[in-house]
Coordinates of C-alpha atoms in Angstrom, one line a residue:
Chain A
M10 CA -4.4 61.9 -168.5
T11 CA -5.7 65.3 -169.7
S12 CA -7.2 68.0 -167.5
V13 CA -10.7 66.8 -168.6
D14 CA -9.9 63.3 -167.3
W15 CA -8.7 64.7 -164.0
A16 CA -11.8 66.9 -163.7
I17 CA -14.0 63.7 -164.2
V18 CA -12.0 61.9 -161.4
A19 CA -12.3 65.0 -159.1
I20 CA -16.0 65.5 -159.7
Y21 CA -16.6 61.8 -159.1
L22 CA -14.7 61.8 -155.8
I23 CA -16.4 64.9 -154.5
W24 CA -19.9 63.4 -155.4
I25 CA -19.1 60.1 -153.6
V26 CA -17.7 61.7 -150.5
W27 CA -20.4 64.3 -150.2
G28 CA -23.1 61.6 -150.8
G29 CA -21.5 59.5 -147.9
I30 CA -21.2 62.4 -145.5
R31 CA -24.9 63.4 -146.1
L32 CA -25.9 60.1 -144.5
T33 CA -24.3 61.1 -141.2
K34 CA -27.7 62.4 -139.9
R35 CA -29.1 58.8 -140.2
T36 CA -26.4 57.4 -137.9
K37 CA -27.3 58.9 -134.5
E38 CA -27.1 55.5 -132.7
L39 CA -24.8 52.5 -132.8
E40 CA -27.2 50.2 -134.6
G41 CA -27.7 52.9 -137.3
Y42 CA -23.9 53.3 -137.7
F43 CA -23.0 49.6 -137.9
L44 CA -26.2 48.0 -139.2
G45 CA -28.1 50.8 -140.9
G46 CA -30.8 50.4 -138.3
R47 CA -31.4 46.8 -139.7
S48 CA -33.6 48.4 -142.4
L49 CA -31.6 48.6 -145.6
P50 CA -33.3 47.2 -148.7
W51 CA -32.1 43.8 -149.9
W52 CA -31.1 45.0 -153.4
A53 CA -28.9 47.7 -152.1
V54 CA -27.2 45.3 -149.6
G55 CA -26.8 42.7 -152.4
L56 CA -25.1 45.2 -154.7
S57 CA -22.9 46.4 -151.8
V58 CA -21.9 42.8 -151.0
M59 CA -20.8 42.4 -154.7
A60 CA -19.0 45.8 -154.7
T61 CA -17.0 44.9 -151.6
Q62 CA -15.6 41.8 -153.2
L63 CA -14.8 43.7 -156.4
S64 CA -11.7 45.6 -155.4
A65 CA -9.2 47.6 -157.6
I66 CA -7.1 44.4 -157.6
T67 CA -9.9 42.8 -159.5
M68 CA -10.0 45.6 -162.0
V69 CA -6.2 45.8 -162.7
G70 CA -5.1 42.3 -161.6
T71 CA -7.8 40.1 -163.0
T72 CA -7.9 41.9 -166.3
G73 CA -4.1 41.4 -166.5
Q74 CA -4.6 37.7 -165.7
G75 CA -7.1 37.5 -168.6
Y76 CA -4.5 39.1 -170.8
A77 CA -1.7 36.8 -169.8
S78 CA -3.5 33.4 -169.1
G79 CA -7.0 33.8 -170.5
M80 CA -10.3 32.9 -168.7
R81 CA -9.4 29.8 -166.7
F82 CA -9.4 31.8 -163.5
L83 CA -13.2 32.0 -163.9
Q84 CA -13.4 28.4 -162.5
F85 CA -12.5 29.9 -159.1
Y86 CA -16.0 31.4 -158.8
F87 CA -18.0 28.3 -159.9
A88 CA -19.1 27.4 -156.4
L89 CA -20.2 30.8 -155.3
P90 CA -23.9 30.4 -156.2
L91 CA -24.0 27.1 -154.4
A92 CA -22.3 28.7 -151.3
M93 CA -25.0 31.4 -151.3
I94 CA -27.8 28.8 -151.2
V95 CA -26.0 26.8 -148.4
L96 CA -25.5 29.9 -146.3
S97 CA -29.1 31.1 -146.9
V98 CA -30.3 27.8 -145.5
T99 CA -27.8 27.5 -142.6
L100 CA -26.0 30.4 -141.1
V101 CA -28.0 33.4 -142.3
P102 CA -31.1 32.6 -140.1
F103 CA -29.0 31.9 -137.1
F104 CA -27.2 35.3 -137.3
H105 CA -30.3 37.3 -138.1
N106 CA -32.5 35.8 -135.4
A107 CA -29.7 36.2 -132.8
K108 CA -29.7 40.0 -133.4
V109 CA -25.9 40.1 -133.2
Y110 CA -23.6 42.8 -134.5
T111 CA -20.7 40.5 -135.4
A112 CA -20.5 36.9 -136.5
Y113 CA -18.1 36.3 -133.6
E114 CA -20.6 37.6 -131.1
Y115 CA -22.7 34.6 -132.0
L116 CA -19.8 32.3 -131.0
E117 CA -19.8 33.6 -127.4
R118 CA -23.5 32.8 -127.1
R119 CA -23.0 29.3 -128.4
F120 CA -19.5 28.6 -126.9
D121 CA -17.6 31.1 -124.8
A122 CA -15.8 34.4 -124.7
K123 CA -12.4 33.1 -125.6
T124 CA -13.6 31.5 -128.9
R125 CA -15.3 34.8 -129.8
A126 CA -12.2 36.9 -128.9
F127 CA -9.8 34.6 -130.6
T128 CA -11.7 34.4 -133.9
S129 CA -12.4 38.2 -133.9
L130 CA -8.7 38.9 -133.2
L131 CA -7.7 36.7 -136.1
F132 CA -10.2 38.6 -138.3
L133 CA -8.8 42.0 -137.2
I134 CA -5.1 41.0 -137.9
S135 CA -5.7 39.4 -141.3
R136 CA -8.3 41.8 -142.6
S137 CA -6.4 45.0 -141.5
M138 CA -3.2 43.7 -143.3
S139 CA -5.2 42.7 -146.4
L140 CA -6.8 46.1 -146.4
G141 CA -3.3 47.6 -146.7
V142 CA -2.7 45.4 -149.7
V143 CA -6.2 46.4 -151.2
I144 CA -5.0 50.0 -151.1
S145 CA -1.3 49.5 -152.0
A146 CA -1.8 47.3 -155.1
P147 CA -3.6 50.0 -157.2
A148 CA -1.7 52.8 -155.5
V149 CA 1.6 51.4 -156.8
V150 CA 0.2 51.0 -160.3
F151 CA -1.3 54.5 -160.3
S152 CA 1.9 55.9 -158.9
V153 CA 3.9 54.4 -161.9
I154 CA 1.4 55.0 -164.6
L155 CA 0.4 58.5 -163.6
G156 CA 3.9 59.5 -162.4
L157 CA 2.6 60.5 -158.9
D158 CA 4.2 60.0 -155.5
L159 CA 3.1 56.7 -153.8
T160 CA 1.9 58.6 -150.6
T161 CA -0.3 60.8 -152.9
T162 CA -1.9 57.8 -154.7
V163 CA -2.5 56.0 -151.3
L164 CA -4.3 59.1 -150.1
L165 CA -6.2 59.5 -153.4
I166 CA -7.5 55.9 -153.0
G167 CA -7.8 55.6 -149.3
A168 CA -8.9 59.0 -148.0
P169 CA -12.3 59.4 -149.6
A170 CA -13.5 56.0 -148.4
V171 CA -12.1 56.6 -144.9
I172 CA -13.9 59.9 -144.7
Y173 CA -17.3 58.8 -145.8
T174 CA -17.1 55.6 -143.7
I175 CA -16.1 57.6 -140.5
F176 CA -19.2 59.9 -140.9
G177 CA -21.8 57.7 -142.6
G178 CA -21.0 54.2 -141.3
V179 CA -22.5 51.2 -143.0
Q180 CA -25.3 53.3 -144.5
A181 CA -22.8 55.4 -146.4
V182 CA -20.8 52.3 -147.4
T183 CA -23.9 50.6 -148.8
W184 CA -25.4 53.5 -150.7
V185 CA -22.1 54.6 -152.0
D186 CA -21.4 51.0 -153.1
V187 CA -24.7 51.1 -155.2
K188 CA -23.3 54.1 -157.1
Q189 CA -19.9 52.5 -157.4
M190 CA -21.3 49.3 -158.8
G191 CA -23.0 51.3 -161.6
L192 CA -19.7 53.0 -162.5
I193 CA -17.7 49.8 -162.3
V194 CA -20.0 47.8 -164.6
G195 CA -20.4 50.9 -166.9
G196 CA -16.6 51.3 -167.1
L197 CA -16.0 47.6 -167.9
I198 CA -18.6 47.7 -170.7
A199 CA -17.1 50.9 -172.0
A200 CA -13.6 49.2 -172.0
V201 CA -14.9 46.2 -174.0
V202 CA -16.6 48.6 -176.5
M203 CA -13.4 50.6 -176.9
L204 CA -11.2 47.5 -177.2
V205 CA -13.5 46.0 -179.9
A206 CA -13.5 49.4 -181.7
G207 CA -9.7 49.3 -181.6
L208 CA -9.5 46.0 -183.6
P209 CA -8.5 46.4 -187.3
D210 CA -11.5 47.0 -189.6
E211 CA -11.1 43.7 -191.4
V212 CA -11.3 41.7 -188.2
T213 CA -14.8 40.8 -187.0
V214 CA -15.6 40.0 -183.3
P215 CA -16.1 36.2 -184.0
Q216 CA -12.8 36.1 -185.9
A217 CA -11.1 37.9 -183.0
L218 CA -12.6 35.4 -180.6
R219 CA -11.4 32.5 -182.7
I220 CA -7.9 34.0 -182.6
A221 CA -8.1 34.3 -178.8
G222 CA -9.3 30.7 -178.7
A223 CA -6.3 29.6 -180.8
A224 CA -4.0 31.3 -178.3
G225 CA -5.7 29.3 -175.5
R226 CA -7.2 32.5 -173.9
L227 CA -10.8 31.2 -174.0
Q228 CA -9.9 27.9 -172.3
I229 CA -12.1 28.0 -169.2
F230 CA -12.7 24.5 -168.1
D231 CA -10.0 22.1 -166.8
F232 CA -11.6 18.8 -165.7
S233 CA -8.4 17.2 -164.5
F234 CA -8.5 16.1 -160.8
D235 CA -5.2 17.4 -159.6
L236 CA -4.9 18.6 -156.0
T237 CA -1.8 20.6 -156.8
N238 CA -3.4 22.6 -159.6
Q239 CA -5.0 25.8 -158.3
Y240 CA -7.7 26.3 -160.9
T241 CA -9.6 23.3 -162.0
F242 CA -13.3 22.6 -162.3
W243 CA -13.1 20.4 -159.1
S244 CA -11.2 22.9 -157.0
G245 CA -13.6 25.6 -158.2
T246 CA -16.7 23.7 -157.3
I247 CA -15.7 21.6 -154.2
A248 CA -12.8 23.4 -152.5
A249 CA -14.0 26.9 -153.3
L250 CA -17.4 26.0 -151.8
F251 CA -15.7 25.9 -148.4
L252 CA -13.8 29.1 -149.1
F253 CA -17.0 31.0 -150.1
C254 CA -19.0 29.6 -147.3
S255 CA -16.3 30.8 -144.9
Y256 CA -15.9 34.2 -146.6
F257 CA -19.6 35.1 -146.9
G258 CA -20.7 33.2 -143.8
T259 CA -18.1 34.0 -141.2
D260 CA -16.1 37.1 -142.4
Q261 CA -17.5 40.2 -140.7
S262 CA -17.0 42.3 -143.8
Q263 CA -19.7 40.3 -145.5
V264 CA -21.9 39.2 -142.6
Q265 CA -22.3 42.8 -141.4
R266 CA -24.0 43.6 -144.7
Y267 CA -26.8 41.1 -144.6
L268 CA -27.4 41.8 -140.9
A269 CA -28.3 45.3 -142.0
T270 CA -31.5 44.0 -143.8
D271 CA -34.9 43.9 -142.0
S272 CA -35.6 40.2 -142.2
V273 CA -34.1 36.8 -142.8
D274 CA -35.6 36.6 -146.2
S275 CA -34.3 40.0 -147.2
A276 CA -30.8 38.9 -146.1
R277 CA -31.2 35.8 -148.2
E278 CA -32.5 37.8 -151.2
S279 CA -29.4 40.1 -150.9
L280 CA -27.1 37.0 -151.3
M281 CA -29.1 35.8 -154.3
I282 CA -27.9 38.9 -156.3
S283 CA -24.3 37.6 -156.0
A284 CA -25.5 34.0 -156.7
Y285 CA -27.0 35.2 -160.1
W286 CA -24.5 37.8 -161.1
K287 CA -21.0 37.0 -159.8
I288 CA -19.9 34.5 -162.5
P289 CA -21.2 36.7 -165.4
L290 CA -19.5 39.8 -163.9
Q291 CA -16.2 38.0 -163.4
A292 CA -16.5 36.7 -166.9
L293 CA -16.9 40.3 -168.1
V294 CA -13.7 41.3 -166.2
L295 CA -11.7 38.4 -167.7
L296 CA -13.2 39.2 -171.1
V297 CA -11.7 42.7 -170.9
G298 CA -8.4 40.9 -170.4
V299 CA -8.9 38.7 -173.5
F300 CA -9.8 41.8 -175.6
L301 CA -6.7 43.5 -174.2
F302 CA -4.7 40.5 -175.6
L303 CA -6.4 41.0 -178.9
F304 CA -5.9 44.7 -178.9
F305 CA -2.1 44.4 -178.3
L306 CA -2.0 41.6 -180.9
Y307 CA -2.6 44.2 -183.6
T308 CA -1.1 47.3 -181.8
P309 CA 2.6 47.3 -180.9
S310 CA 2.9 46.7 -177.2
P311 CA 5.9 47.1 -174.8
M312 CA 7.6 43.8 -173.8
L313 CA 7.1 44.9 -170.1
F314 CA 4.1 46.9 -169.1
N315 CA 5.7 48.5 -166.1
P316 CA 7.4 51.6 -167.6
V317 CA 9.7 52.1 -164.5
H318 CA 11.2 48.6 -164.8
E319 CA 11.3 48.8 -168.6
R320 CA 13.4 52.0 -168.4
A321 CA 15.6 50.6 -165.6
M322 CA 16.3 47.5 -167.6
R323 CA 17.1 49.5 -170.8
E324 CA 19.5 51.7 -169.0
G325 CA 20.9 49.3 -166.4
P326 CA 23.7 46.7 -166.4
H327 CA 21.4 44.1 -168.1
A328 CA 20.7 46.4 -171.0
A329 CA 22.4 44.2 -173.7
E330 CA 20.6 41.1 -172.6
Y331 CA 17.3 43.1 -172.4
R332 CA 17.9 44.5 -175.9
E333 CA 18.4 41.0 -177.3
L334 CA 15.2 39.8 -175.7
E335 CA 13.4 42.9 -177.1
S336 CA 14.5 42.1 -180.6
R337 CA 13.2 38.6 -180.3
F338 CA 9.9 39.9 -178.8
E339 CA 9.4 42.4 -181.7
A340 CA 10.1 39.7 -184.3
A341 CA 7.7 37.2 -182.6
T342 CA 4.9 39.7 -182.1
A343 CA 5.2 40.9 -185.7
S344 CA 5.0 37.3 -187.0
R345 CA 2.1 36.5 -184.6
S346 CA 0.2 39.6 -185.8
A347 CA 0.8 38.7 -189.5
S348 CA -0.4 35.1 -188.9
A349 CA -3.5 36.3 -187.1
R350 CA -4.3 38.5 -190.1
V351 CA -3.8 35.5 -192.5
M352 CA -6.1 33.4 -190.2
G353 CA -8.8 36.1 -190.5
R354 CA -8.5 36.4 -194.3
A355 CA -8.5 32.6 -194.8
E356 CA -11.6 32.2 -192.6
A357 CA -13.4 34.9 -194.5
A358 CA -12.5 33.1 -197.8
G359 CA -13.5 29.7 -196.4
N360 CA -10.0 28.4 -197.1
T361 CA -9.6 25.7 -194.4
H362 CA -6.1 24.6 -195.4
D363 CA -4.6 28.1 -195.2
F364 CA -6.5 28.8 -192.0
E365 CA -5.1 25.7 -190.3
A366 CA -1.5 26.5 -191.5
A367 CA -1.8 30.1 -190.3
R368 CA -3.3 28.9 -187.0
G369 CA -0.3 26.6 -186.4
E370 CA 2.2 29.4 -187.2
F371 CA 0.2 31.8 -184.9
Q372 CA 0.4 29.3 -182.0
R373 CA 4.1 28.9 -182.5
Q374 CA 4.7 32.7 -182.5
D375 CA 2.4 33.1 -179.5
A376 CA 4.4 30.5 -177.6
E377 CA 7.6 32.3 -178.5
T378 CA 6.2 35.6 -177.4
R379 CA 5.3 34.1 -174.0
T380 CA 8.7 32.5 -173.7
V381 CA 10.5 35.8 -174.4
R382 CA 8.2 37.8 -172.0
A383 CA 8.8 35.2 -169.3
A384 CA 12.6 35.6 -169.8
A385 CA 12.3 39.4 -169.6
I386 CA 10.3 39.1 -166.4
D387 CA 12.9 36.7 -165.0
L388 CA 15.6 39.2 -165.9
V389 CA 13.8 41.9 -163.9
R390 CA 13.4 39.5 -161.0
R391 CA 17.2 38.8 -161.0
A392 CA 18.0 42.5 -161.4
T393 CA 15.7 43.7 -158.6
G394 CA 15.8 40.7 -156.3
D395 CA 12.0 40.7 -156.3
A396 CA 11.1 37.0 -156.8
A397 CA 7.4 37.7 -157.1
Y398 CA 7.7 40.5 -159.8
S399 CA 4.9 40.5 -162.4
D400 CA 3.7 43.3 -164.7
V401 CA 0.1 42.0 -165.4
N402 CA -1.3 44.7 -163.1
Y403 CA -0.1 47.4 -165.6
V404 CA -1.7 46.0 -168.8
F405 CA -5.2 47.5 -168.4
P406 CA -3.9 50.9 -167.0
T407 CA -1.5 51.1 -169.9
F408 CA -4.4 50.7 -172.3
I409 CA -6.6 53.2 -170.4
T410 CA -4.0 56.0 -170.2
Q411 CA -2.3 55.6 -173.6
H412 CA -5.0 54.3 -176.0
M413 CA -8.4 55.6 -174.9
P414 CA -9.8 58.9 -176.2
I415 CA -10.2 62.0 -174.0
G416 CA -12.7 61.5 -171.2
F417 CA -12.5 57.7 -171.1
P418 CA -9.3 57.6 -169.1
G419 CA -11.0 59.7 -166.4
L420 CA -14.1 57.4 -166.5
L421 CA -12.0 54.3 -166.1
V422 CA -9.7 55.7 -163.5
A423 CA -12.8 56.7 -161.5
A424 CA -14.2 53.2 -162.0
I425 CA -10.9 51.7 -160.6
L426 CA -11.0 54.1 -157.7
A427 CA -14.7 53.1 -157.2
A428 CA -13.7 49.5 -157.0
A429 CA -11.0 50.3 -154.5
M430 CA -13.2 52.5 -152.3
S431 CA -16.1 50.0 -152.2
A432 CA -13.7 47.3 -150.9
I433 CA -12.0 49.7 -148.4
G434 CA -15.3 51.2 -147.0
G435 CA -16.8 47.8 -146.3
E436 CA -13.7 46.4 -144.7
L437 CA -13.1 49.5 -142.6
S438 CA -16.6 49.4 -141.3
S439 CA -16.3 45.7 -140.4
L440 CA -12.9 46.3 -138.6
S441 CA -14.5 49.1 -136.6
T442 CA -17.5 46.9 -135.7
A443 CA -15.4 44.0 -134.5
T444 CA -13.1 46.3 -132.5
V445 CA -15.9 48.1 -130.7
I446 CA -18.4 45.2 -130.2
D447 CA -16.1 42.3 -129.7
F448 CA -13.4 44.0 -127.6
Y449 CA -14.3 47.6 -126.4
R450 CA -17.9 46.9 -125.3
R451 CA -17.2 43.4 -124.2
F452 CA -13.9 43.8 -122.2
V453 CA -13.3 47.6 -121.6
R454 CA -16.7 49.4 -121.1
A455 CA -19.8 47.2 -121.1
E456 CA -22.2 50.0 -120.1
A457 CA -22.2 53.4 -121.8
S458 CA -24.4 55.6 -123.9
D459 CA -24.9 55.1 -127.6
A460 CA -23.3 58.5 -128.2
H461 CA -20.1 57.2 -126.4
Y462 CA -20.0 54.0 -128.4
L463 CA -20.6 56.0 -131.6
G464 CA -17.7 58.3 -130.9
V465 CA -15.4 55.3 -130.1
S466 CA -16.6 53.6 -133.4
R467 CA -15.7 56.7 -135.4
V468 CA -12.2 56.8 -133.7
A469 CA -11.8 53.0 -134.5
T470 CA -12.7 53.6 -138.2
A471 CA -10.2 56.4 -138.4
F472 CA -7.6 54.3 -136.6
W473 CA -8.0 51.3 -139.1
G474 CA -8.0 53.7 -142.0
L475 CA -4.7 55.2 -140.9
F476 CA -3.2 51.8 -140.0
A477 CA -4.1 50.4 -143.5
S478 CA -2.7 53.5 -145.2
I479 CA 0.6 53.2 -143.4
V480 CA 0.7 49.5 -144.3
A481 CA 0.0 50.5 -147.9
V482 CA 2.8 53.1 -148.1
W483 CA 5.2 50.6 -146.6
A484 CA 3.9 47.6 -148.4
A485 CA 7.0 47.2 -150.5
E486 CA 9.2 47.1 -147.4
L487 CA 6.7 45.0 -145.5
G488 CA 6.3 42.6 -148.4
S489 CA 7.4 39.4 -146.6
L490 CA 5.5 40.4 -143.4
I491 CA 2.3 41.0 -145.4
E492 CA 2.8 37.6 -147.1
V493 CA 3.2 36.0 -143.7
V494 CA 0.0 37.6 -142.4
N495 CA -1.9 36.7 -145.6
R496 CA -0.7 33.2 -145.3
F497 CA -1.8 33.2 -141.6
G498 CA -5.2 34.5 -142.8
S499 CA -5.5 31.6 -145.2
F500 CA -4.8 29.1 -142.4
F501 CA -7.7 30.6 -140.6
Y502 CA -10.5 30.7 -143.3
G503 CA -11.4 27.0 -143.5
S504 CA -10.8 26.5 -139.8
I505 CA -13.2 29.3 -138.7
L506 CA -15.8 27.8 -141.0
G507 CA -15.3 24.5 -139.1
V508 CA -16.0 26.3 -135.8
F509 CA -19.3 27.7 -137.2
I510 CA -20.3 24.2 -138.6
L511 CA -19.7 22.9 -135.0
A512 CA -21.7 25.8 -133.5
V513 CA -24.7 25.4 -135.8
G514 CA -24.7 21.8 -136.9
F515 CA -23.6 19.9 -133.8
P516 CA -25.4 20.5 -130.5
R517 CA -22.9 18.2 -128.7
A518 CA -19.9 20.4 -129.6
T519 CA -18.5 22.2 -126.5
A520 CA -16.6 25.5 -126.1
N521 CA -13.3 23.7 -125.3
G522 CA -13.8 21.2 -128.2
A523 CA -14.4 24.1 -130.6
F524 CA -11.4 26.0 -129.4
V525 CA -9.0 23.0 -129.5
G526 CA -10.5 22.1 -132.9
L527 CA -9.8 25.6 -134.2
V528 CA -6.2 25.5 -133.2
A529 CA -5.8 21.9 -134.6
G530 CA -7.4 23.0 -137.9
M531 CA -5.0 26.0 -138.3
G532 CA -2.1 23.6 -137.5
A533 CA -3.3 21.1 -140.1
V534 CA -3.5 23.8 -142.8
A535 CA 0.0 25.1 -141.8
W536 CA 1.3 21.6 -142.2
A537 CA -0.4 21.2 -145.6
A538 CA 0.9 24.5 -146.8
S539 CA 4.5 23.8 -145.7
A540 CA 4.9 20.1 -146.2
T541 CA 2.7 19.4 -149.3
N542 CA 2.0 20.9 -152.8
V543 CA -1.7 20.8 -152.3
A544 CA -3.2 24.0 -153.8
F545 CA -4.4 26.6 -151.4
L546 CA -8.1 26.3 -152.2
W547 CA -8.0 22.7 -150.8
H548 CA -6.6 24.1 -147.5
N549 CA -10.1 25.4 -146.7
V550 CA -11.4 21.8 -146.9
I551 CA -8.5 20.5 -144.8
G552 CA -9.1 23.2 -142.1
A553 CA -12.9 22.9 -141.9
V554 CA -12.9 19.0 -141.8
T555 CA -10.1 18.9 -139.2
V556 CA -11.9 21.4 -136.9
V557 CA -15.1 19.4 -137.1
I558 CA -13.4 16.0 -136.4
V559 CA -11.1 17.2 -133.6
G560 CA -13.7 19.5 -132.2
L561 CA -16.3 16.7 -131.9
A562 CA -13.7 14.2 -130.5
V563 CA -12.5 16.7 -127.8
S564 CA -16.0 17.6 -126.9
M565 CA -17.0 14.0 -126.3
L566 CA -13.8 13.2 -124.5
L567 CA -14.1 16.1 -122.1
K568 CA -17.7 15.4 -121.4
R569 CA -17.0 12.0 -120.0
Chain B
M10 CA -42.8 26.3 -152.2
T11 CA -41.9 29.7 -150.7
S12 CA -40.6 32.6 -152.6
I13 CA -37.1 32.1 -151.4
Q14 CA -37.2 28.4 -152.2
R15 CA -38.2 29.3 -155.8
Q16 CA -35.2 31.6 -155.8
Y17 CA -32.9 28.7 -154.9
V18 CA -34.3 26.6 -157.7
G19 CA -33.9 29.7 -160.1
V20 CA -30.2 30.1 -159.0
L21 CA -29.5 26.4 -159.6
I22 CA -31.1 26.5 -163.1
V23 CA -29.2 29.7 -164.0
W24 CA -26.0 28.2 -162.6
V25 CA -26.3 25.1 -164.8
G26 CA -27.2 27.4 -167.8
V27 CA -24.3 29.8 -167.3
L28 CA -21.8 26.9 -167.0
A29 CA -23.2 25.2 -170.1
A30 CA -23.1 28.5 -172.0
L31 CA -19.5 29.1 -171.0
Y32 CA -18.6 25.6 -172.1
L33 CA -20.2 26.1 -175.5
F34 CA -18.5 29.4 -175.8
Q35 CA -15.1 27.7 -175.1
E36 CA -15.8 24.9 -177.6
L37 CA -17.1 27.2 -180.3
F38 CA -14.0 29.4 -180.4
S39 CA -11.2 27.0 -179.4

């Protein structure tokens, strides 16, 4: 990164933080701070909802996934538009008309205080830990790629969002998100343009796409019905429907946004933005990954994209084994590149026979490249003891910092920071809301002035920002703990959806029935996760269905 | 039909269209 690039990043951060702080004057009361006075326009809320889901992990992780495995991950989002319609018809009017601050507050009105407190507590635990991961994942990548200390990159990513959220509340989060979305989409389009420009002159875009297709990178649909396979058409349209209904319908980080609109229809309209644009946007992110694959097909690439591990392997006790793998990798990538060029020439000449022969050779060499890379990653895992090691998060940042012309690295790093900040701001604001509304105002001090609650809310936002930053800095050491908490969070997603289905759809359901159902649903998911190979998306279905069945059964039994 | 109901129909039409386009894209280049 040159000084020009750093200047772009610095100017962007100052502009964003200043813009957020300026909104402080509009947050004189609690409703303004947490819900924007219930008067934010639907289009701004809709863009903010999209920005919150699009974290830096999406920018670096999903593009890396596109590079390594192609576009099949897109199936994960197929149910999202359907979930938006389901929620608009069901939960959105209930929340909006109830004039609540949190989704869990509604559960006390329908059931009792313990169901509200338990679900809100589960949200606080899982969301605060996942916020740590949202900060740490890009912080670790930036630390390696830019050669900065991890604490510095955690502060670079976390501090601006914490500052503008403390001062400006949900208004700042929403309006900053609108700017962030513009930069993120602009950055992704700029990346595609630069990647296409980086292809050899004789390779046209359709030819390049045919080569990506031959390597299986454009395989999107998998119609096999296999409950153990994470990404299929069926898990993406049926199981993910439960996940998205739970995420957008019961997770405070999402619900809080559409509660900030002025009417039920505005809330619905805000969700329709995601319904229309989420799949195309995610396709664009994965397409960046596919073009990264094409770029590194013609440009020599490192075998491992994490330079720290690459150096450690080259100089460590496994150096000889690594060197041997590297020789195989260089030979395979050179042959793969040559075959791709022959494919292009044969296609241009209309020579089907040569094209098919080159295609077969290309696929063999691509398979060999994957095998060698997998062996190198396995070697790193054995050497470091990190069984989950992967370097896909480093592919896009490597391209940005080493292959883009001056100015563009600054733009793209700012876009990745924007994605991180938009997720952090939204999640921080929701953590603060749940803390103050579901616990402080409910159990500690029920009657106080707005100024008092506003002060406590700002302290809560600062506390969660500090907590998530500490988790982020210690994420490597806390690895197994974070995994446990995230697993715990996944037990809870389908189950909490089940509680809301009981609340809204079954007047006969009682408070005790819902509570026992929630515990049973989490237990069922814990069993499915530990005793079966069923893919995690289906856990949401298991959790929701168990809660509804057990909840109704207990409700009826206890009524008698 | 209200405005938001028309939106739901629009989302469903666009959803089918996007999935069909993605499938064609996959088949065209694979």
